[in-house]
Structure formats: structure tokens, C-alpha cells
CSV table of C-alpha atoms in Angstrom, one decimal:
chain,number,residue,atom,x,y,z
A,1,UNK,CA,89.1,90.3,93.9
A,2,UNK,CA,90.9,89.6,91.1
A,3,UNK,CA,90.9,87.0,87.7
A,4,UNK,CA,94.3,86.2,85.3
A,5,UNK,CA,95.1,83.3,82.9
A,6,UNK,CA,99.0,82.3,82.7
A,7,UNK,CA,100.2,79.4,80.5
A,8,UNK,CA,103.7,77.8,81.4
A,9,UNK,CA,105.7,75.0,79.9
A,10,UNK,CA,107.3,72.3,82.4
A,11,UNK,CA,109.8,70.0,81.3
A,12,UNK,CA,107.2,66.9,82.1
A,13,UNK,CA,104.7,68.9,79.6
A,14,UNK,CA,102.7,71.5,79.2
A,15,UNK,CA,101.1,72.9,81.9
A,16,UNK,CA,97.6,75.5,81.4
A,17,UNK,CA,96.9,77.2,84.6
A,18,UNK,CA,93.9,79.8,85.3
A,19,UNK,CA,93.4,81.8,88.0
A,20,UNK,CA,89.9,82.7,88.9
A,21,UNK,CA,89.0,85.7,91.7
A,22,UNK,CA,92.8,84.5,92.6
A,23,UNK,CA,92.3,80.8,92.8
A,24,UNK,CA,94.6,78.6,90.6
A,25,UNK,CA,92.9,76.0,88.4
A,26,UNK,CA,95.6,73.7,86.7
A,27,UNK,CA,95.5,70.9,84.0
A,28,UNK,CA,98.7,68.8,83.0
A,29,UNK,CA,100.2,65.9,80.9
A,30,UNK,CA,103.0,64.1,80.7
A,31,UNK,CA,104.7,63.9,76.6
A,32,UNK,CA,102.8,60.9,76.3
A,33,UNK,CA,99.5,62.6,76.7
A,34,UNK,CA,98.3,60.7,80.3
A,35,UNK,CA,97.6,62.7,83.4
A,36,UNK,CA,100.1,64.3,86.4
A,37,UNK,CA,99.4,65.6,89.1
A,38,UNK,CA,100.2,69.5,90.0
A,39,UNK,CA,99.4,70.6,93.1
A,40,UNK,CA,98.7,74.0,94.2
A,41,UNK,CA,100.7,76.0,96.4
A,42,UNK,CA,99.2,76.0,100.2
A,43,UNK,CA,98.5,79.7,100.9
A,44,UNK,CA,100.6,81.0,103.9
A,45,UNK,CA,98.1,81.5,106.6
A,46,UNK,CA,98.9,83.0,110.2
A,47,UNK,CA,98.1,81.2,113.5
A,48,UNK,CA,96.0,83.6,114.8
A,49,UNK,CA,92.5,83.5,113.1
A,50,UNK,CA,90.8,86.1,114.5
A,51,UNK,CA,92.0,90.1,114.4
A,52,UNK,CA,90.6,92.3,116.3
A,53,UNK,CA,87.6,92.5,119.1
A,54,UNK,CA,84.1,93.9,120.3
A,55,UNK,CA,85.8,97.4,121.0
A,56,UNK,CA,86.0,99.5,117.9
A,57,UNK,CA,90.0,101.4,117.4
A,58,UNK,CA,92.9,102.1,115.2
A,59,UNK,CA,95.9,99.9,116.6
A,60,UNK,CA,98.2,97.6,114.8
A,61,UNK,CA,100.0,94.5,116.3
A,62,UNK,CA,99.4,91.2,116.8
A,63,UNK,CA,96.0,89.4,116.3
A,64,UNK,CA,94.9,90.3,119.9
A,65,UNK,CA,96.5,93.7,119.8
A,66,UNK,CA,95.0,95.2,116.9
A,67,UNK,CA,91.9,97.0,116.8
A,68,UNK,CA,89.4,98.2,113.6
A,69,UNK,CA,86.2,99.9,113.3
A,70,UNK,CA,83.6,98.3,111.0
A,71,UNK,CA,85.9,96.4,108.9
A,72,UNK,CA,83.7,95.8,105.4
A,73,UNK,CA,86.1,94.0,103.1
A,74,UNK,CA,89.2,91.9,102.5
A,75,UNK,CA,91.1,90.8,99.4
A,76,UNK,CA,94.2,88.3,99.5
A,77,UNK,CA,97.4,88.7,97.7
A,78,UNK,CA,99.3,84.8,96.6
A,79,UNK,CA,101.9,85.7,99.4
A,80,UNK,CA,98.6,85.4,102.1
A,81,UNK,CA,98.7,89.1,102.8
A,82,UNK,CA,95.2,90.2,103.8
A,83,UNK,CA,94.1,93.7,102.9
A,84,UNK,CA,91.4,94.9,105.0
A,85,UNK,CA,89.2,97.9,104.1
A,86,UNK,CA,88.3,99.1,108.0
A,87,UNK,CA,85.3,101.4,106.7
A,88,UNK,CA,85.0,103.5,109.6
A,89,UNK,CA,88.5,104.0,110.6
A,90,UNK,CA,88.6,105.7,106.8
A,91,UNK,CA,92.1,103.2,106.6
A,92,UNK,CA,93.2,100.3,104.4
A,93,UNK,CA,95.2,97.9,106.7
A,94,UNK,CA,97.2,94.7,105.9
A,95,UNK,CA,97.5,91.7,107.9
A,96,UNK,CA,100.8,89.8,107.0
A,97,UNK,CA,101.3,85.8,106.9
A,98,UNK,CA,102.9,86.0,110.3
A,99,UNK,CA,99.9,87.9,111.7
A,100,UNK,CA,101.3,91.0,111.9
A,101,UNK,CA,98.5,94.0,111.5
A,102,UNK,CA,99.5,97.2,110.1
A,103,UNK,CA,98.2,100.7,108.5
A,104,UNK,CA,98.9,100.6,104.9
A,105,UNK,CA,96.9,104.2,104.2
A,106,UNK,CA,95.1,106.8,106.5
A,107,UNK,CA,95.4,110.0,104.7
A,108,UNK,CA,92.9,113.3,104.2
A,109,UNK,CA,90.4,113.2,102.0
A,110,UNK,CA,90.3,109.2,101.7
A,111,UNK,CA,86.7,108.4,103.0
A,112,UNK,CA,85.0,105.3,103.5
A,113,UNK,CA,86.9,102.3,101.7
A,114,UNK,CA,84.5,99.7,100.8
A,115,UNK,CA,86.0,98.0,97.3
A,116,UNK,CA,89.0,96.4,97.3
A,117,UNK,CA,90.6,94.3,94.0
A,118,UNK,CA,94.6,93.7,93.4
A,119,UNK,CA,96.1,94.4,89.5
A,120,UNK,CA,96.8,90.9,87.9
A,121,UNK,CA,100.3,91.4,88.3
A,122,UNK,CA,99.5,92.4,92.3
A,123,UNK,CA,102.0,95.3,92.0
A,124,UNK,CA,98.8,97.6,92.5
A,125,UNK,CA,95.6,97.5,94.9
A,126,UNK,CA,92.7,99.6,93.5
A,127,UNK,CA,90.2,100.8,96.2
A,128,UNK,CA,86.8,101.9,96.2
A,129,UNK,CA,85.7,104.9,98.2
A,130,UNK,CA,82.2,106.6,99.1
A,131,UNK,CA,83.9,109.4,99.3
A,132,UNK,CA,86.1,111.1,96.8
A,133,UNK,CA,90.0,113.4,97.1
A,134,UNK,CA,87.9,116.3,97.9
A,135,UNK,CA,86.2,114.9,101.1
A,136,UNK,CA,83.0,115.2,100.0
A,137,UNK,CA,80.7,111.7,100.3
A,138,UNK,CA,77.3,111.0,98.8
A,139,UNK,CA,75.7,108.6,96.2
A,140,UNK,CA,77.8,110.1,93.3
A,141,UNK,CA,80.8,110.6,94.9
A,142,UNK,CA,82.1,107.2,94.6
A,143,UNK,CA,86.4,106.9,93.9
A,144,UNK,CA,88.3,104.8,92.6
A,145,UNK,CA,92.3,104.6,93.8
A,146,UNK,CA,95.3,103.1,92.6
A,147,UNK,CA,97.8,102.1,95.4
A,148,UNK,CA,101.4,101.2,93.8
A,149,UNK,CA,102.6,98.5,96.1
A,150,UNK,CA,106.1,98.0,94.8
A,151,UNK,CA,106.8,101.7,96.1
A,152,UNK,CA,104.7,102.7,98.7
A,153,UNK,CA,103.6,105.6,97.8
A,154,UNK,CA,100.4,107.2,98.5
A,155,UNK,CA,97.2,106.2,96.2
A,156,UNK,CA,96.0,108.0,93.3
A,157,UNK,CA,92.6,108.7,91.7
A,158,UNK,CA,92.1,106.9,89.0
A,159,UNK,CA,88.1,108.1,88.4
A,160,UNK,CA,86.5,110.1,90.9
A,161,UNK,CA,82.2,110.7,91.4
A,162,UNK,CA,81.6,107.5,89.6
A,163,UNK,CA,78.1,107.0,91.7
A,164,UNK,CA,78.7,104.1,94.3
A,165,UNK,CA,81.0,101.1,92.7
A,166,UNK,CA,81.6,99.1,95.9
A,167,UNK,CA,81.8,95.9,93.5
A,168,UNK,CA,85.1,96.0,92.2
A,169,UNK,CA,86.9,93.2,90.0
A,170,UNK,CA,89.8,93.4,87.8
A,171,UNK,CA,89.4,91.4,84.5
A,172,UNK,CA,91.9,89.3,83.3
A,173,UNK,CA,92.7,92.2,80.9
A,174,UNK,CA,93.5,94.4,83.3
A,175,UNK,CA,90.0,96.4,83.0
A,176,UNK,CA,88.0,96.8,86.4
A,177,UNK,CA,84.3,95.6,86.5
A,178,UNK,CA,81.9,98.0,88.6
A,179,UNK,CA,78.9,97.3,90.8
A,180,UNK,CA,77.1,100.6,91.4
A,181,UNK,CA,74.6,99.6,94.5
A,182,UNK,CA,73.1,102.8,94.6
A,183,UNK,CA,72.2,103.6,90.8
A,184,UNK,CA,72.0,100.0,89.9
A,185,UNK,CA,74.0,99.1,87.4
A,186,UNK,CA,77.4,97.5,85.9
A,187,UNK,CA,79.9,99.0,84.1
A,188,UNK,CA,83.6,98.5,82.8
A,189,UNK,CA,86.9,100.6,83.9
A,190,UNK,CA,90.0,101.8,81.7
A,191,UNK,CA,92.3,102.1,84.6
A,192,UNK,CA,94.4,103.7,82.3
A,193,UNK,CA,92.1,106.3,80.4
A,194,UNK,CA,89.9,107.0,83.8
A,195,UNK,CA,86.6,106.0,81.1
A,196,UNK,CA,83.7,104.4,82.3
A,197,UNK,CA,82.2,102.4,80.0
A,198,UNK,CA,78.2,101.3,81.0
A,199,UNK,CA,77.8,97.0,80.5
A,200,UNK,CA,74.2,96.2,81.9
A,201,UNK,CA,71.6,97.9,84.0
A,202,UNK,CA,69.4,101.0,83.9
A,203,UNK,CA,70.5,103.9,85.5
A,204,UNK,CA,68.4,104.8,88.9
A,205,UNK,CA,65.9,102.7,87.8
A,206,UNK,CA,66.1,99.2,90.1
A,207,UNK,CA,64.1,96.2,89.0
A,208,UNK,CA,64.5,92.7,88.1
A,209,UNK,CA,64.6,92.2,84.9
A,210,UNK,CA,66.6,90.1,82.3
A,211,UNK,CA,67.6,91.1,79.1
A,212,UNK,CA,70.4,93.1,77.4
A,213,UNK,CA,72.6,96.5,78.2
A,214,UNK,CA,70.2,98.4,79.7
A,215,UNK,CA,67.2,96.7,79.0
A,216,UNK,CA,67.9,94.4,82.0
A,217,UNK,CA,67.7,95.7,85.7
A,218,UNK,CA,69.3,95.1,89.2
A,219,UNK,CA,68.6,96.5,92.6
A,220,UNK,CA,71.7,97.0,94.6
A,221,UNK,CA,74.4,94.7,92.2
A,222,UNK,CA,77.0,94.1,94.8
A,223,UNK,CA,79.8,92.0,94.9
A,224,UNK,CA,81.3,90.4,91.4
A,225,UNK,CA,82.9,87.1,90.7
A,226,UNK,CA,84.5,85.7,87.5
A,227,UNK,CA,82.5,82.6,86.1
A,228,UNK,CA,85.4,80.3,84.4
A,229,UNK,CA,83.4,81.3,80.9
A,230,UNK,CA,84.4,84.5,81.6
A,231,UNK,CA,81.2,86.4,82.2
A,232,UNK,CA,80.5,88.4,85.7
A,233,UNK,CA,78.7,86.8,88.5
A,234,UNK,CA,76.7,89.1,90.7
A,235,UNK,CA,74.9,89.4,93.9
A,236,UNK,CA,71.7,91.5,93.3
A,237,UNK,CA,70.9,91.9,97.0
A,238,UNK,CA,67.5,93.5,96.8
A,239,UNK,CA,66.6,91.2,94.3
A,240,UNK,CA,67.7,88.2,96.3
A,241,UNK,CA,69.7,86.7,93.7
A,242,UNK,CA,73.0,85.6,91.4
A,243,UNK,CA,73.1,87.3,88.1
A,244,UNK,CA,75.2,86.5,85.2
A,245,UNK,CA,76.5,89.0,82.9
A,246,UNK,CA,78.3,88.2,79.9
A,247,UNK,CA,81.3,90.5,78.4
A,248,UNK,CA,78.9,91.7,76.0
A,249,UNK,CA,76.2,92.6,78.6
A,250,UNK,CA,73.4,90.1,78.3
A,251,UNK,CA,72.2,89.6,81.3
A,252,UNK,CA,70.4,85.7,82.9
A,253,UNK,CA,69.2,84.9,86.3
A,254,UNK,CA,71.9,81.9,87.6
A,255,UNK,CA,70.6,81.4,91.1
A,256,UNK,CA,67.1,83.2,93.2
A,257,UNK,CA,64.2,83.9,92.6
A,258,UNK,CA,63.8,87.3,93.0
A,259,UNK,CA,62.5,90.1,94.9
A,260,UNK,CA,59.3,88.6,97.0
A,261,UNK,CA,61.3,85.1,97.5
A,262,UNK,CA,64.0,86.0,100.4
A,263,UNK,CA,64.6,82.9,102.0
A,264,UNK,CA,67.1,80.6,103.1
A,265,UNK,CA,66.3,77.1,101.3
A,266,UNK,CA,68.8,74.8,100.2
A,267,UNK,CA,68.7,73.3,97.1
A,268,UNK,CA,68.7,73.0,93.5
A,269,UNK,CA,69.6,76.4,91.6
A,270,UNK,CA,65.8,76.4,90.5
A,271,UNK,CA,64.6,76.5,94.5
A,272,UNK,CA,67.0,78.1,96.5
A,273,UNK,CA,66.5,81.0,98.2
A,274,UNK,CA,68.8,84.1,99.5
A,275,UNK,CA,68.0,86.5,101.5
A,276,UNK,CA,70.2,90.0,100.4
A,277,UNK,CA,73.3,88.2,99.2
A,278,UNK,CA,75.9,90.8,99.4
A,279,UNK,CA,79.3,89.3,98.2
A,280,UNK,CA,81.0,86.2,96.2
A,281,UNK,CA,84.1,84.0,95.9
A,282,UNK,CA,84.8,81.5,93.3
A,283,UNK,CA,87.2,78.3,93.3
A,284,UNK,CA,87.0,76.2,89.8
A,285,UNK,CA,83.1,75.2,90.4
A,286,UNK,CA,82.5,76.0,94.1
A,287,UNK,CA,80.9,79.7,94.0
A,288,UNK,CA,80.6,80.7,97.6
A,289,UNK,CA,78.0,83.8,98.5
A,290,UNK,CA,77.9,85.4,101.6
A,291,UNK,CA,73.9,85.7,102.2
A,292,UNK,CA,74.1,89.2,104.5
A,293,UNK,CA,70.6,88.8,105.8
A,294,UNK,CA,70.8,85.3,107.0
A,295,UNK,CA,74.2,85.8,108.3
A,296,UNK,CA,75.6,82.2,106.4
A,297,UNK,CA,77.8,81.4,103.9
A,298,UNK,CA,76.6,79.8,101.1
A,299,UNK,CA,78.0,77.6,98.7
A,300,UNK,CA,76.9,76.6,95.1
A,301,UNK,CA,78.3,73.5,93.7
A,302,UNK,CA,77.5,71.1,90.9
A,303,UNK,CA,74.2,73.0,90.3
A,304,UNK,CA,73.3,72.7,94.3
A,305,UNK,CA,73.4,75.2,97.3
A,306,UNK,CA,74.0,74.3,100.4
A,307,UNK,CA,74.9,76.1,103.3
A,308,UNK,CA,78.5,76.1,104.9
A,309,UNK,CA,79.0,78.5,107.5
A,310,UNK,CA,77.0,80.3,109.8
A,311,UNK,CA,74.1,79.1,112.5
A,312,UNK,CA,71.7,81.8,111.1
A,313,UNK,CA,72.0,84.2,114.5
A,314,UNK,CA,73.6,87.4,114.4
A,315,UNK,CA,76.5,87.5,117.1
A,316,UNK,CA,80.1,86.1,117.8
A,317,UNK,CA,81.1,82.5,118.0
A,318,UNK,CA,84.4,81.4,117.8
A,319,UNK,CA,83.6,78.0,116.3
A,320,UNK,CA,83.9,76.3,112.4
A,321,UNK,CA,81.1,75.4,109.9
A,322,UNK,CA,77.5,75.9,111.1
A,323,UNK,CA,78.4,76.0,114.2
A,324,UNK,CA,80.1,79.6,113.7
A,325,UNK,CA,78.2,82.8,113.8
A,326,UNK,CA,79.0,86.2,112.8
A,327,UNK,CA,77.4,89.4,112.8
A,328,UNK,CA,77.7,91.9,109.9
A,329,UNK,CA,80.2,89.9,107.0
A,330,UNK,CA,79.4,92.3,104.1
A,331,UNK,CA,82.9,91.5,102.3
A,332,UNK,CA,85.4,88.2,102.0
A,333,UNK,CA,87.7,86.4,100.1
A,334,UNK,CA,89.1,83.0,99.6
A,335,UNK,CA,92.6,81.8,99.8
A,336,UNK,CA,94.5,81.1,96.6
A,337,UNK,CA,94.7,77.0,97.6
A,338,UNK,CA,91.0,77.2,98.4
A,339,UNK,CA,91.3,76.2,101.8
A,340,UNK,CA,90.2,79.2,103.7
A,341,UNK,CA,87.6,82.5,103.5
A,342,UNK,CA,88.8,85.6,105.3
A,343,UNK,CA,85.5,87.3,106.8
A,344,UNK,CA,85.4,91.1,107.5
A,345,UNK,CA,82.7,90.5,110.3
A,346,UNK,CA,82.0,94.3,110.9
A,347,UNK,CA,78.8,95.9,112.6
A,348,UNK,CA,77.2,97.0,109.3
A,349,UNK,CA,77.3,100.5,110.0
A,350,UNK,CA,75.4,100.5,113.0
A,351,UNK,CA,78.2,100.8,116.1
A,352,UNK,CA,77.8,97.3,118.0
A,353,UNK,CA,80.2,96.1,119.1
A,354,UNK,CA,81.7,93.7,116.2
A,355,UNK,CA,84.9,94.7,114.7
A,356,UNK,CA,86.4,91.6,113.5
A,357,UNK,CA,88.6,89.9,110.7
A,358,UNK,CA,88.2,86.3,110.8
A,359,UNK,CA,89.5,83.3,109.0
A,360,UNK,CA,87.7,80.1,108.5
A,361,UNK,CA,88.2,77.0,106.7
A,362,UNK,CA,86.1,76.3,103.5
A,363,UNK,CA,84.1,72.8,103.9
């Protein structure tokens, strides 16, 4: 997931564009100051939208050829290349705008990729492993890689036993938020210095609390977004809720209602309820939240959440909307034009037999 501002200058005018978590947001004029229309780029997307199958491998190919084991996360590059982190294959893989599925790292001593974010510039692809270069994996052993993409070569560590960061976001100053789920807080990466820098959060000490630095308190903070002010959205999946962190680490309550409310009520931000809400996409207003417990996608827009995808059952269908239904989707991403989620529909760690990337359109 990633976040960048760009200002360009047209010859019909000026021309601001931001792009949020990838998504391009764009306002225009013409010299005499009245509206024009600038219209985003489609996203290349392959034919094929489903990659993989029930049966659990390591095999690149086409979309009926390939195979992954648990895959946990995607992110999307403006090209439509899909980077899949396929957890318990210990690989990164790529699926290209024709459809193509390849191996883009399986190496020693790379264990367990869960975050995935791509530099500003998208000539890097950090990584998030449990594990760290030494093959050792436990709640402190948490890695962060830099994969140069213009070269291929092989990834570096950037910080290594950072805890458990699988929340991983670079900032549109090239920093990288952190979500630690398993010590419970948020913090800020130099990618260049290797520092970690606490934002919000108490150490080991979950709760649900808000407040300031480390006088507020999340229980498994897991996925990040970039609100278009800026500050960090994230899913606090124990706590059932969307969190809002500011630059300067105060923290507010944006959606939930905390730990004893998991539910799945649409509704006004006051009354709707998630139940372990596990990762989030933003395009301009439309925050999307996958809600891991109730096996939906969710969407919040204009102050409202609704859900979009998903009939609530864990298990395969091949099908659009609420109509769909999936089975572990811990990790996705949205298209740069907005027009579709990538779905890493894995078997949340537990062996079933659901080892699928899957691309659906947003409502």
C-alpha cells in the first residue's frame, strides 16, 4: 500500500493530482478558471480473475496453472502488476497484466511474508516478514525488506526483530508506517537509517483507549490506510474498529464500537459494527475494510457503511457483490482507477483447501 502527491502543469491549466494508497484523485481548470474534465487512466487488468485453486503448491503459469499456499496479501503497482505475498510457500510472486504468474523471491532465510507496500517512486517493494535473515520466527522477529525492482536483485534488510509489523504503508515522504499486531502499537520507519520511531500505542499492553502517544491503546492494529488529511487509518481487529491516527500521534475512534460490539450492522459511522476488521483500501472518500470475521467487504462512504462483497459464509463462490463468498481474505488492494479489489483469499493459516487470488469489481 502506498500514498504520493504529484503536481503537474497542462497546457489547458493546472492540473493537482494526489494519489492515496495508489489511487489518483485529480482536480483541474481551464485558464479561465471553469471546470475540465481529466480522467484517470483504466488500470490494465488480466482476463483471468481468479489465480490459483483448492490444492495448495508452488507453480507459476497461467491463471489456471499456478498454484499458492495461503496467499495473505497483495499490493498493485500503476502498470496492474499484482504482488502477492503466498505466506506459506515463504515466496513473493507477481501476477503480470496479461495474467502471467511468476516467482519474484524464494530464497533462505526469508520466512513468512505478510506486509507488502511499493516505494512512491515503485522502483522498490518493501516486505514484511515474521521471520527475520537468520531464520529464526517469533513475536519479535518481525523484518522488514527492500526489494530493488529496477534490478532484480535479491532483497535486503532494512530493520530486522522489529516485533510483528504486518501493517505496512509508505508515507508520501517516503517513511514507512508500522502496525505491530502482536505488541500493539504504531510506529514510523527511516528506510534509510533502519530507526524506528514509536507514533501511538502502549507496548504489550492491548486495550481500547483513545488519547495521545502512548496514552492511547489498540489490540491487534492491522492494516493502514491514508485518510486524504493525511493521518493513518487503522483496523484494530480485536477491538472491532477503524482508528485514526494523526502524524503527531493522537489517536480518535472513526468507525466501531469497540471490544464487546462485534457485529455486522450497517449504518451510520455511530452504529455500525465490525467484527475483526483486518485490512483497508481507500479511493478519494470510499474507505473499503475487509471485516475478516464476517468474511465481507465493507465499504464506508459519505459517513455510511454498507456492505459490498461477500454473503457472510465462509467458502468459495465464483460470483460478484453479495453474492460472492470467500474464505480467509486477510489482505487486498484496490486498482489505481478504482474499479477493482484484488483479494488474497487464503485459508488463514489453518490448511483448507483455499489458496486463491481473486479479482472483483468494486460496487
Amino acid at each position: 500500500m502506498k500514498a504520493k502527491t504529484l503536481t503537474a502543469s497542462l497546457s489547458s491549466g493546472l492540473m493537482l493530482a494526489s494519489v492515496w494508497m495508489g489511487m489518483v484523485v485529480l482536480t483541474g481548470c481551464n485558464h479561465d478558471n471553469t471546470p475540465t474534465a481529466i480522467t484517470v487512466p483504466t488500470t490494465p487488468v488480466p482476463v483471468a480473475h481468479i489465480f490459483g485453486s483448492s490444492e495448495a503448491g508452488l507453480v507459476n503459469g497461467t491463471a489456471a496453472q499456478a498454484r499458492f499456499s495461503n496467499p495473505v496479501n497483495v499490493e498493485i503497482a500503476s502498470d496492474g502488476t499484482v504482488y502477492v505475498a503466498d505466506y506459506d510457500n515463504d515466496a513473493i510472486r507477481q501476477i503480470s497484466p496479461s495474467g502471467q504468474v511468476t516467482t519474484l523471491i524464494k530464497q533462505n532465510n526469508f520466512n513468512r511474508p505478510f506486509g507488502l507496500s511499493l516505494s512512491n517512486d515503485e522502483k522498490q517493494l518493501f516486505i514484511q516478514t515474521d521471520g527475520n535473515d537468520t531464520g529464526q520466527r517469533d513475536a519479535t522477529t518481525g523484518t522488514i525488506w527492500r526489494l530493488n525492482l529496477t534490478v532484480g536483485a535479491v532483497p535486503a534488510v532494512v530493520v530486522r526483530n522489529s516485533g510483528r509489523p504486518r501493517g505496512l504503508l509508505v508515507l508520501p515522504d517516503d517513511r514507512i508506517a508500522l502496525s505491530d499486531i502482536a505488541h500493539h502499537v504504531i510506529s514510523i520507519l527511516n528506510p534509510t537509517t533502519g530507526v524506528v520511531t514509536p507514533l501511538a500505542g502502549q507496548k504489550d499492553v492491548p486495550g481500547f483507549d483513545n488519547g495521545t502517544g502512548s496514552s492511547a491503546h489498540f489490540d491487534r492494529p492491522y492494516g493502514l490506510a491514508l485518510a486524504p488529511d493525511g493521518s493513518l487509518l487503522v483496523a484494530d481487529q480485536t477491538n472491532n474498529s477503524i482508528r485514526k491516527v494523526t502524524l503527531s500521534g493522537l489517536v480518535t475512534t472513526y468507525a466501531g464500537l469497540g471490544p464487546t460490539h462485534a457485529g455486522k450492522v450497517d449504518g451510520s459511522l455511530g452504529s455500525a459494527t465490525f467484527n475483526g476488521p483486518q485490512d483497508l483500501a481507500i479511493n478519494g472518500t470510499k474507505l473499503y475494510v475487509v471485516d475478516h470475521n464476517n468474511h465481507t467487504i465493507r465499504l464506508i462512504n459519505n459517513s455510511t457503511v454498507s456492505t459490498v462483497i461477500g454473503n457472510g459464509s465462509a467458502g468459495f463462490v465464483d460470483a460478484q457483490g453479495t453474492t460472492a463468498s470467500f474464505f480467509g481474505v486477510e489482505g487486498f488492494a484496490l486498482t489505481r482507477d478504482g474499479k477493482n479489489l484484488w483479494l488474497a483469499d487464503g485459508n488463514n493459516g489453518d490448511g483448507d483447501p483455499y489458496n486463491r487470488v481473486r479479482r472483483l469489481t468494486t460496487p
